Short mmCIF file of C-alpha atoms and ligand atoms in Angstrom, two decimals:
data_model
loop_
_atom_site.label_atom_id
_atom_site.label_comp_id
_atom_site.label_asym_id
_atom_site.label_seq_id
_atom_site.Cartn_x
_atom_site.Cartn_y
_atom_site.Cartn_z
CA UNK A 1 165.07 -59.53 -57.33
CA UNK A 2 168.68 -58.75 -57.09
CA UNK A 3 168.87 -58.74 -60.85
CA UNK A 4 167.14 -55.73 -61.12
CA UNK A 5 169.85 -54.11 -58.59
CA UNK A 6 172.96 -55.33 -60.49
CA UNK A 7 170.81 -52.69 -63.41
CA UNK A 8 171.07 -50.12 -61.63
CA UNK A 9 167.95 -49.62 -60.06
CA UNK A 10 167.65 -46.74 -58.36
CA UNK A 11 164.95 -45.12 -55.82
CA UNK A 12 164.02 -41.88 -56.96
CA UNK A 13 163.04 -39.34 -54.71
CA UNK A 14 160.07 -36.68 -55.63
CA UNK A 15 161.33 -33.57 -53.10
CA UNK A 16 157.84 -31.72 -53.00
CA UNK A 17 158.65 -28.48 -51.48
CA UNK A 18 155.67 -26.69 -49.79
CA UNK A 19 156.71 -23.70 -51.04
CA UNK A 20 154.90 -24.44 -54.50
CA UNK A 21 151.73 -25.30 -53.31
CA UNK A 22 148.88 -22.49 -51.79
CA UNK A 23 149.04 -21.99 -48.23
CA UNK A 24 145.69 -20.92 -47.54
CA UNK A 25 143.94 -23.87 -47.44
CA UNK A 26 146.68 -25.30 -44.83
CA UNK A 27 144.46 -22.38 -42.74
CA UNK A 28 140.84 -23.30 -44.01
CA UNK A 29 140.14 -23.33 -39.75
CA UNK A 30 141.16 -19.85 -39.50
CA UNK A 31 143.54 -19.47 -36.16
CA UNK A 32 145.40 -22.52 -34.63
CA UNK A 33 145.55 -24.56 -38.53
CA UNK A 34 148.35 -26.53 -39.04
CA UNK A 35 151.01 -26.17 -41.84
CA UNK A 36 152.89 -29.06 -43.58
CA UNK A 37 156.63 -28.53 -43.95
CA UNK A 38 158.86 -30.92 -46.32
CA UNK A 39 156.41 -33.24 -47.97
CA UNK A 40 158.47 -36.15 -50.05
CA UNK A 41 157.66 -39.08 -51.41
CA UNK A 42 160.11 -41.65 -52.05
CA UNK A 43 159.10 -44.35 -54.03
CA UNK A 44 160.51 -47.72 -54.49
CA UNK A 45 158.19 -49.53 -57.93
CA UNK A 46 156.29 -52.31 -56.38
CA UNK A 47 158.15 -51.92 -53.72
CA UNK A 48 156.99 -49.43 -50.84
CA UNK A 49 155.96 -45.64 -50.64
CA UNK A 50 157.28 -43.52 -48.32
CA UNK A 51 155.66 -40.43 -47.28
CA UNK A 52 157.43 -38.18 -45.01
CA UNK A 53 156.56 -34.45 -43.90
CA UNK A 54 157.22 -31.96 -41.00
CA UNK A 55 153.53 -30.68 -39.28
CA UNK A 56 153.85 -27.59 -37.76
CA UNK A 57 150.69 -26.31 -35.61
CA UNK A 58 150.62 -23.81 -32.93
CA UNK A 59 148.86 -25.74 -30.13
CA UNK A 60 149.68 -29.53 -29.41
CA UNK A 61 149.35 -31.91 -31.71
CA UNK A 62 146.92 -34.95 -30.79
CA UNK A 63 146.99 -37.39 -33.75
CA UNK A 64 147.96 -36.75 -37.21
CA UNK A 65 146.38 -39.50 -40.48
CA UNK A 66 147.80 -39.66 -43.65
CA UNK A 67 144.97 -40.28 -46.31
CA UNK A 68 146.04 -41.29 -49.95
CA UNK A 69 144.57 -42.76 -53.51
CA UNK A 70 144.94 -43.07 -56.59
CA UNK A 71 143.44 -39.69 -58.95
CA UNK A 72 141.12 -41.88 -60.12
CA UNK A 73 140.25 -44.00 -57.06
CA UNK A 74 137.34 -43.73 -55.21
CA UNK A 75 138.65 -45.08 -51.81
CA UNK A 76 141.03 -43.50 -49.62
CA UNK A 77 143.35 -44.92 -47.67
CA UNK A 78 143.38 -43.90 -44.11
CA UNK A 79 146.90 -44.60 -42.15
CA UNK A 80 147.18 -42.72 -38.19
CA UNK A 81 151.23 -41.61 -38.33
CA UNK A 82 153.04 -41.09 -35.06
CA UNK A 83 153.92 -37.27 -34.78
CA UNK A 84 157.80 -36.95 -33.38
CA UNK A 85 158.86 -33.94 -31.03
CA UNK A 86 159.39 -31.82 -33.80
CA UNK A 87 156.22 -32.79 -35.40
CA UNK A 88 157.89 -35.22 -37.97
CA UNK A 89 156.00 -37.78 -39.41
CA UNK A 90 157.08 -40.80 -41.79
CA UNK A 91 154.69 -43.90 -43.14
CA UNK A 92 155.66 -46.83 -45.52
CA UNK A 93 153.48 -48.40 -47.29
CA UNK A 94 153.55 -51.55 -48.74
CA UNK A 95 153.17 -51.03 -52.46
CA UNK A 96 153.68 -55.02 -53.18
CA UNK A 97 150.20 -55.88 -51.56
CA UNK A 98 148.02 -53.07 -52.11
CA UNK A 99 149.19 -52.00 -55.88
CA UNK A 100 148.70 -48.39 -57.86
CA UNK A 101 148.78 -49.01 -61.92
CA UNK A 102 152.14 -48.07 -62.73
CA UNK A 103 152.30 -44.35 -64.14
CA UNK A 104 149.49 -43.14 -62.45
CA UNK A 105 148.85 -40.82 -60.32
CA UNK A 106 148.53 -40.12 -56.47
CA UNK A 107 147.34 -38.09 -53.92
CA UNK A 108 147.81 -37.27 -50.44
CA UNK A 109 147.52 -35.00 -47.68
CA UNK A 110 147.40 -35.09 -43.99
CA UNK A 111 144.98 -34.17 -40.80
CA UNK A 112 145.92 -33.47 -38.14
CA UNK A 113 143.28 -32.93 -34.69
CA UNK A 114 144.85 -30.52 -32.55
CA UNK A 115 144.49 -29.67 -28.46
CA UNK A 116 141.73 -27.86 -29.34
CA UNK A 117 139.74 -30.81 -30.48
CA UNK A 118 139.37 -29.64 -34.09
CA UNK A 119 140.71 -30.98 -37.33
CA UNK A 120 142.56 -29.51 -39.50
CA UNK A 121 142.98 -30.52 -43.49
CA UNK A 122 145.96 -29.73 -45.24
CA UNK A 123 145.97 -29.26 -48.99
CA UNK A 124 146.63 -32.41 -51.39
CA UNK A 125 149.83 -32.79 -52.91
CA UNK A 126 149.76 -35.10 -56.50
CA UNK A 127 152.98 -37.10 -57.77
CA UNK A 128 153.65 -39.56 -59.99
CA UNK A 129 153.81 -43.19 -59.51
CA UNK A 130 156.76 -44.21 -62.00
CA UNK A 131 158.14 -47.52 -63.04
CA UNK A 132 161.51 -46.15 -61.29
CA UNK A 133 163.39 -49.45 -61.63
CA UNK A 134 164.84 -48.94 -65.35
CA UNK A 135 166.76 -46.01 -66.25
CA UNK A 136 164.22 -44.48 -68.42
CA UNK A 137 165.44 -41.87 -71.24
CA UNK A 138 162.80 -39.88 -73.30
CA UNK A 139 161.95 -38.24 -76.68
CA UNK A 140 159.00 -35.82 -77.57
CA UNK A 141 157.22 -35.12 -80.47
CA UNK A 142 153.80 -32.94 -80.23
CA UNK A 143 151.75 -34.44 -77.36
CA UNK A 144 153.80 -38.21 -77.74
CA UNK A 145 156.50 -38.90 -75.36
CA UNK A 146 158.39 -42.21 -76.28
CA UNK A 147 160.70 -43.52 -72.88
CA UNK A 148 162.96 -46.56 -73.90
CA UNK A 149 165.95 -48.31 -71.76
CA UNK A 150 167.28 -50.40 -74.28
CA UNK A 151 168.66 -49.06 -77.63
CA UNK A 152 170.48 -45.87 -79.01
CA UNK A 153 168.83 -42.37 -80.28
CA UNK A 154 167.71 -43.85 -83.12
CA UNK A 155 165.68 -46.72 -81.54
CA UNK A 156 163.74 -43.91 -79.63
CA UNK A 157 163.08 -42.04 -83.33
CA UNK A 158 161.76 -45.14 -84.65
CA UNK A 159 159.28 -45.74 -81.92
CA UNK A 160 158.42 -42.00 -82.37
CA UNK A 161 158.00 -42.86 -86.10
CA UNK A 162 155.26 -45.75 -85.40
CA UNK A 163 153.56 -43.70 -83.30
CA UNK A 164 153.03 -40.69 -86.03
CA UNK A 165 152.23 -43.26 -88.93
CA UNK A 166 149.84 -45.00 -86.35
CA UNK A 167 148.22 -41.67 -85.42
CA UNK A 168 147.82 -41.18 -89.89
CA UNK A 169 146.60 -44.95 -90.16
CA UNK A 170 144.00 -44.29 -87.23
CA UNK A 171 142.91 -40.36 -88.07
CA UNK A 172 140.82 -41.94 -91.40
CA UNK A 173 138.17 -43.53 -88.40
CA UNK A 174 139.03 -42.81 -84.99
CA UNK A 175 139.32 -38.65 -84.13
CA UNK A 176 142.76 -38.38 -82.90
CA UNK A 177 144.00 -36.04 -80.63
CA UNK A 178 146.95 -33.76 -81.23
CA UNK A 179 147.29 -31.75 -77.57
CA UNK A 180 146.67 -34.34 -74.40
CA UNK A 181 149.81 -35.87 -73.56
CA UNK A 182 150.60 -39.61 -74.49
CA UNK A 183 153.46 -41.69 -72.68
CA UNK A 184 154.72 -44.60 -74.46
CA UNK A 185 157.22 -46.91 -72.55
CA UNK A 186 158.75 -49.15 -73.95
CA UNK A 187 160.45 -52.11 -72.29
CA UNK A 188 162.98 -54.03 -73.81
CA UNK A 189 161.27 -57.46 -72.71
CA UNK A 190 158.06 -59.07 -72.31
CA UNK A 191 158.76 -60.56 -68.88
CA UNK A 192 159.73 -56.73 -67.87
CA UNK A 193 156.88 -55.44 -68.76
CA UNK A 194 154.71 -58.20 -67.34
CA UNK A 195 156.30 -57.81 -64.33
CA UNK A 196 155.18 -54.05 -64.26
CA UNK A 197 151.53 -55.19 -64.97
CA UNK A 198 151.69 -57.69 -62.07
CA UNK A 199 153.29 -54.98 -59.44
CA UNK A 200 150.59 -52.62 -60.90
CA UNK A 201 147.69 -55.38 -60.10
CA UNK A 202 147.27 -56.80 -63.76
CA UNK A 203 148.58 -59.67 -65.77
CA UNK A 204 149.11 -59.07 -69.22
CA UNK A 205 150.64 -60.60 -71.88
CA UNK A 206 152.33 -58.46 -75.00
CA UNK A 207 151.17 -54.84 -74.72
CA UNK A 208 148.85 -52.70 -72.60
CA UNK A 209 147.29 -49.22 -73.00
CA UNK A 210 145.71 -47.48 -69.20
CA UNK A 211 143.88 -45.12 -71.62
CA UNK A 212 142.55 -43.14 -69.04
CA UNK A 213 146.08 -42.44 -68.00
CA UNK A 214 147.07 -41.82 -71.82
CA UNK A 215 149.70 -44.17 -70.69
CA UNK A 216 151.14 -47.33 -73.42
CA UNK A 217 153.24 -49.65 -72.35
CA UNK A 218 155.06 -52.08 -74.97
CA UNK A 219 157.68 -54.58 -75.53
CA UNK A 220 159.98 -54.24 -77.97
CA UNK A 221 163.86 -55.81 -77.75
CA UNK A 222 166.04 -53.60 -80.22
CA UNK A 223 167.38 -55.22 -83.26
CA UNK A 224 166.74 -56.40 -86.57
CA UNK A 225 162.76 -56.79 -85.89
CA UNK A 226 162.54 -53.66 -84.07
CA UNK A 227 160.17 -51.79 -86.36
CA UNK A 228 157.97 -54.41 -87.46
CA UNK A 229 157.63 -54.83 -83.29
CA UNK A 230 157.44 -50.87 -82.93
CA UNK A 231 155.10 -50.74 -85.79
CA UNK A 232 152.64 -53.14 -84.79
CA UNK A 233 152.25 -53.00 -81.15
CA UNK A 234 152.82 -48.94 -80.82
CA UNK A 235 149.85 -48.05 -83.31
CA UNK A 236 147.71 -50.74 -81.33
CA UNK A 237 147.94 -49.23 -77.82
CA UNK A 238 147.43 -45.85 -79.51
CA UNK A 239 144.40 -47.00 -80.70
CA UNK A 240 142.98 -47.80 -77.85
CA UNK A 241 143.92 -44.39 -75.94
CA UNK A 242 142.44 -42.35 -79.04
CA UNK A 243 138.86 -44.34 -78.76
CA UNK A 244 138.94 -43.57 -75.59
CA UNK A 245 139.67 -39.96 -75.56
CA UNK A 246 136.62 -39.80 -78.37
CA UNK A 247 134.23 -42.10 -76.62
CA UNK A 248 134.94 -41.07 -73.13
CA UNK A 249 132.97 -42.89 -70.71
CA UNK A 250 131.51 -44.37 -73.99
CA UNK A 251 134.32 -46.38 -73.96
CA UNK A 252 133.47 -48.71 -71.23
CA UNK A 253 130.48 -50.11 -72.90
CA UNK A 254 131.85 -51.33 -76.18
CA UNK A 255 132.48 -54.91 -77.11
CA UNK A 256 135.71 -56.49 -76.65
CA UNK A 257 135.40 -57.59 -80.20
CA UNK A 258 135.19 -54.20 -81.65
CA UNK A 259 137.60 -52.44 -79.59
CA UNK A 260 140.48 -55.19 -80.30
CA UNK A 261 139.46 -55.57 -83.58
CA UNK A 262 139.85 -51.85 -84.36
CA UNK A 263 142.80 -51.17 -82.43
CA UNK A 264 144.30 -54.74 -84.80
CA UNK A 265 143.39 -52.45 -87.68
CA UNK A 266 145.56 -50.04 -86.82
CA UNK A 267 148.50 -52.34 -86.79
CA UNK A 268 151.34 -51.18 -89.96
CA UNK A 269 152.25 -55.13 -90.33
CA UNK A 270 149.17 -57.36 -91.17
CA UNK A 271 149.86 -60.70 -88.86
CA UNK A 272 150.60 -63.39 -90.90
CA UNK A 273 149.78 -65.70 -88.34
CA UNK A 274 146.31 -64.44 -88.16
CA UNK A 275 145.17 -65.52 -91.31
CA UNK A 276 146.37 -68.93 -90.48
CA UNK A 277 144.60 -68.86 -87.37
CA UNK A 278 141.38 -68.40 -89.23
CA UNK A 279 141.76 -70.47 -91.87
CA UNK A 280 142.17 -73.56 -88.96
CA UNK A 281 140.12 -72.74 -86.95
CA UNK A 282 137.50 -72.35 -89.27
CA UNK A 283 138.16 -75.97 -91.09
CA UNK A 284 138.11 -77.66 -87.42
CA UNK A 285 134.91 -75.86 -87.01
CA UNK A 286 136.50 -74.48 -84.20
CA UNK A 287 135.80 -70.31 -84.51
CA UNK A 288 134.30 -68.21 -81.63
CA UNK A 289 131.10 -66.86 -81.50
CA UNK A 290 131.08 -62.89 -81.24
CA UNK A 291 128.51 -63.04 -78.80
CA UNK A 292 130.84 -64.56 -77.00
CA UNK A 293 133.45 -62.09 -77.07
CA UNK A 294 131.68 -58.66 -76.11
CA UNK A 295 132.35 -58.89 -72.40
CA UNK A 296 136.27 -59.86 -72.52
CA UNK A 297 138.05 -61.90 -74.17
CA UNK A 298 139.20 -66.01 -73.22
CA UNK A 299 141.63 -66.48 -70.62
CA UNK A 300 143.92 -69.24 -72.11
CA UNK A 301 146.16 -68.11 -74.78
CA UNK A 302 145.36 -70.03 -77.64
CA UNK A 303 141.63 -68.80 -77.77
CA UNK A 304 142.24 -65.28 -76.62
CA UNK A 305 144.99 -65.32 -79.76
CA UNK A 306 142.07 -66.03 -82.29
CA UNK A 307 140.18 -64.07 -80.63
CA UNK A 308 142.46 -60.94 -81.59
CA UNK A 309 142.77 -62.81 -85.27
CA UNK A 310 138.69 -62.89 -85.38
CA UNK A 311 138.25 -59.33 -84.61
CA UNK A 312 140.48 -58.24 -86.59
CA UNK A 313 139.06 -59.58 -89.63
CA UNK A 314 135.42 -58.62 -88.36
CA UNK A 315 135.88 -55.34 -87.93
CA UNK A 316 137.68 -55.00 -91.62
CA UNK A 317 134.91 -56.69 -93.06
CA UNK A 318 132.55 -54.28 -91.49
CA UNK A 319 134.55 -51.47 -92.34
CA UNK A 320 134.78 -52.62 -95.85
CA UNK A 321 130.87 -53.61 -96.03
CA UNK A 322 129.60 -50.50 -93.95
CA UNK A 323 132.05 -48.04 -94.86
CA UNK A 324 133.57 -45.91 -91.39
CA UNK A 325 130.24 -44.60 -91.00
CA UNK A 326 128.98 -47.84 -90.75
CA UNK A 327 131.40 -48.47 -88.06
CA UNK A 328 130.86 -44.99 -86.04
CA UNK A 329 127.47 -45.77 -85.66
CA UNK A 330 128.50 -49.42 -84.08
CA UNK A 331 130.58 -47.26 -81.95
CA UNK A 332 128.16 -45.25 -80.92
CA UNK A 333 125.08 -47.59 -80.83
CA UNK A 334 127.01 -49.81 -78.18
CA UNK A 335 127.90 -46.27 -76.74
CA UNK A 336 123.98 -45.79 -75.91
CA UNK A 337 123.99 -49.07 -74.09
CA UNK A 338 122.44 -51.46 -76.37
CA UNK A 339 123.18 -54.71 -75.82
CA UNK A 340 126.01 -57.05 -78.04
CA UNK A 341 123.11 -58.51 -80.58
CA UNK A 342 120.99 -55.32 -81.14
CA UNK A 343 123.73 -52.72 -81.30
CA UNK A 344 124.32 -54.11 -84.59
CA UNK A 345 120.91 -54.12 -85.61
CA UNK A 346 120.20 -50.52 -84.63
CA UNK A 347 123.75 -49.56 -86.14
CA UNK A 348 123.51 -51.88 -89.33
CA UNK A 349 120.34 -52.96 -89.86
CA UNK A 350 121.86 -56.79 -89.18
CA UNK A 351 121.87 -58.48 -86.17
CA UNK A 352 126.09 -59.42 -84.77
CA UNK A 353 124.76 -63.74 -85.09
CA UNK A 354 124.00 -62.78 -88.84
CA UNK A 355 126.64 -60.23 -89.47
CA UNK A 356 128.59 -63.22 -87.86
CA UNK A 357 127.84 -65.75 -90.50
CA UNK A 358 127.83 -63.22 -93.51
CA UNK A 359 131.53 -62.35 -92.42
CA UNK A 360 131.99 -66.36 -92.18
CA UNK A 361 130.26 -67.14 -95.49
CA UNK A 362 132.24 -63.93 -97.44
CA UNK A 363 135.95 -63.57 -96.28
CA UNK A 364 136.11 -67.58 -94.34
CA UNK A 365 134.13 -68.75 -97.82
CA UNK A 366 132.03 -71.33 -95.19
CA UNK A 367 128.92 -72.37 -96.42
CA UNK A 368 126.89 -70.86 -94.05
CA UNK A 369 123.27 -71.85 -95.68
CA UNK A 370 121.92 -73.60 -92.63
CA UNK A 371 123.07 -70.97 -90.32
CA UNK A 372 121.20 -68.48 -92.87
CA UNK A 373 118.18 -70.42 -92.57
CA UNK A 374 118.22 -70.20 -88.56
CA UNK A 375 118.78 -66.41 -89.13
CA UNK A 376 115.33 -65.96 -91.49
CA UNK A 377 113.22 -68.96 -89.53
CA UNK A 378 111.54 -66.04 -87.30
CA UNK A 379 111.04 -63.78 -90.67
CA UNK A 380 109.09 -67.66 -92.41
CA UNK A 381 107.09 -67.79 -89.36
CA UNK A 382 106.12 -64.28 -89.43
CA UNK A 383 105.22 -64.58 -93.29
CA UNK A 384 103.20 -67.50 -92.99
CA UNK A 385 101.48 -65.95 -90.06
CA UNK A 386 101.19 -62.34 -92.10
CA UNK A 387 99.87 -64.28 -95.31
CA UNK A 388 97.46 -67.29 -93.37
CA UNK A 389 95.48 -65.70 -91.28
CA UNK A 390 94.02 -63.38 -94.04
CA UNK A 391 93.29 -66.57 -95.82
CA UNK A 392 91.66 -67.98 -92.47
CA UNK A 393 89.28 -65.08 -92.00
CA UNK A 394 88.59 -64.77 -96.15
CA UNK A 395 87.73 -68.61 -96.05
CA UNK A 396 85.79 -67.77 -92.73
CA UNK A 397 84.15 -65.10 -94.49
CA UNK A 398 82.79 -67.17 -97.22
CA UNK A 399 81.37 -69.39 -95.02
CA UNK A 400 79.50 -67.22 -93.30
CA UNK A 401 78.45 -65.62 -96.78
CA UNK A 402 77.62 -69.01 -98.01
CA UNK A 403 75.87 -69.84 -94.44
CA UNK A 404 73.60 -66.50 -94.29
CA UNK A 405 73.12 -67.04 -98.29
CA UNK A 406 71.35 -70.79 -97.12
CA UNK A 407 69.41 -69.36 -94.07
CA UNK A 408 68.24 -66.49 -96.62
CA UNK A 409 66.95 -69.12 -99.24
ZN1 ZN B 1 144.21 -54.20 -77.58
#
């Protein structure tokens, strides 16, 4: 770790003065409520958060808690903080063990039970949860925010520049939006970055989108393959934050398969790689089922990487097949909970195992005749079933005719 000191890291210190923040709810209690003086947060990435503040109450003080989460965390954490003369109070937490995503948000506030046996709530203050460790510069353009470490000016206009011609390549099938903020970081390696992902909880490789946070997080070395990088993994991430700012909670309950494979789309350099993926994979026999891939993606790297390569030729060939209608109402089909198999179905009119094999048999060129056959054995069954009983009951029929025509003679 003493690498990352010899870069400068620094600890940066979010001073939240009270003196923003409405006082009246620091008196919800009416007489005797307490007032917090000084609040700051220091915070030290991965590291530890320190929370320190000044309680000022009129009667005694008999315990004091500091309660904290994550915006979007349900559970709070609960820590009792001793309460010096003065009424100063200071907790560290441990950030390395109990992890926030990095770039999110928290939230905190005290209580404090006074002599008179009540407790008093003081309002929450928010602040951000940075990667503080790298000295982060930024760039704007509308609601996209590019922050880079490595690289000049210019390396920050060209990440700005993927992120506009991704927004353009996206806007034809995913509703983009112009006004909610977007942070893009990018870090200048991949063991960086996954480094972030780890102190944040999560072990990533390549890039990462926290849509809900509207936060992307890349890694892109400058030099000569700097836009191709930019370019390919910036429009990607995007992706995935603009589905989920139209989908919403939506979101949550699509296949893996479609979201990767739209948010590969999106991407300005078609892999190269990718197409050789496929094309061995599909000689050795060896290609993944979709079913398999609605609920994540493989672990190990070699299958999760044609995994990505699958998708992304899935999804074009039901874009190309099904036009972007087609593929809003497989968006919203899985968005109505149906499962993997039958979203299709209801979307398309094609179960996923069939639109499976057509994709194999049309852009692989397999000779998927056999796997055809499995598909239409229930529809055989059903004919036979539609067209012989008829014939049963019309032979039936007869023979009764025939038999009542005898006992009539
Ligand atoms: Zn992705």
């Amino acid at each position: 770790m003493s690498y990352l000191r010899k870069l400068g890291v620094r600890v940066v210190t979010i001073l939240l003065m009270l003196g923003s923040i409405p006082l009246s709810t620091y008196q919800a209690q009416g007489q005797g409520g307490v007032e917090v003086e000084n609040a700051t947060v220091a915070v030290d990435f991965g590291k530890t958060i320190t929370f320190a503040a000044k309680i000022k109450s009129p009667l005694p003080i008999q315990q004091v808690s500091l309660l904290f989460r994550g915006v979007r965390e349900d559970v709070t954490r609960v820590e009792t903080v001793q309460v010096a003369e003065d009424g100063s109070v200071s907790f560290t937490y441990d950030a390395s063990l109990n992890m926030f995503p990095p770039f999110s948000q928290i939230v905190f506030w005290f209580q404090a039970t006074l002599a008179d046996n009540q407790t008093y709530t003081s309002a929450p203050i928010t602040f951000p949860y940075n990667d503080s460790r790298f000295p982060w510069r930024d760039t704007t353009r509308s609601n996209v925010t590019v922050h880079w470490y490595a690289g000049d000016d210019a390396f920050g206009a060209a990440a700005l520049d993927a992120a506009g011609a991704g927004m353009l390549a996206m806007n034809e099938f995913i509703p983009i939006s112009l006004t909610e903020p977007v942070n893009i970081y990018i870090y200048s390696n991949i063991s960086d970055l996954q480094n972030t992902l780890m102190l944040g909880g999560e072990e990533w490789v390549g890039g990462h989108a926290s849509p809900e946070l509207g936060v992307v997080l890349v890694a892109v070395a400058p030099g000569t393959s700097q836009s191709m990088e930019l370019e390919t993994e910036i429009p990607h991430e995007l992706a995935h934050v603009m589905l989920y700012r139209s989908l919403g909670s939506k979101y949550l309950s699509q296949p893996a398969w479609l979201l990767e494979g739209i948010a590969s789309m999106v991407e300005l350099y078609p892999n190269p790689d990718y197409a050789r993926a496929l094309e061995i994979a599909s000689e050795n026999n060896s290609l993944l089922a979709f079913e398999d891939l609605c609920a994540s993606f493989p672990a190990d790297a070699g299958n999760a990487y044609l995994a990505y390569a699958q998708s992304q030729s899935f999804v074009t060939y039901i874009r190309e097949t099904y036009g972007t209608t087609g593929l809003g109402r497989l968006t919203n089909s899985y968005g109505d909970g149906f499962p993997c198999e039958l979203g299709a179905t209801n979307a398309l009119g094609t179960p996923l195992s069939q639109l499976d094999s057509r994709w194999r048999e049309s852009v692989l060129g397999q000779n998927t005749t056999g796997v055809a056959a499995r598909n239409l054995f229930p529809f055989i069954l059903l004919m036979i079933l539609v067209l012989v009983v008829p014939i049963w009951g019309a032979i039936d029929m007869l023979r009764q005719r025939r038999k009542r025509a005898k006992e009539s003679e």
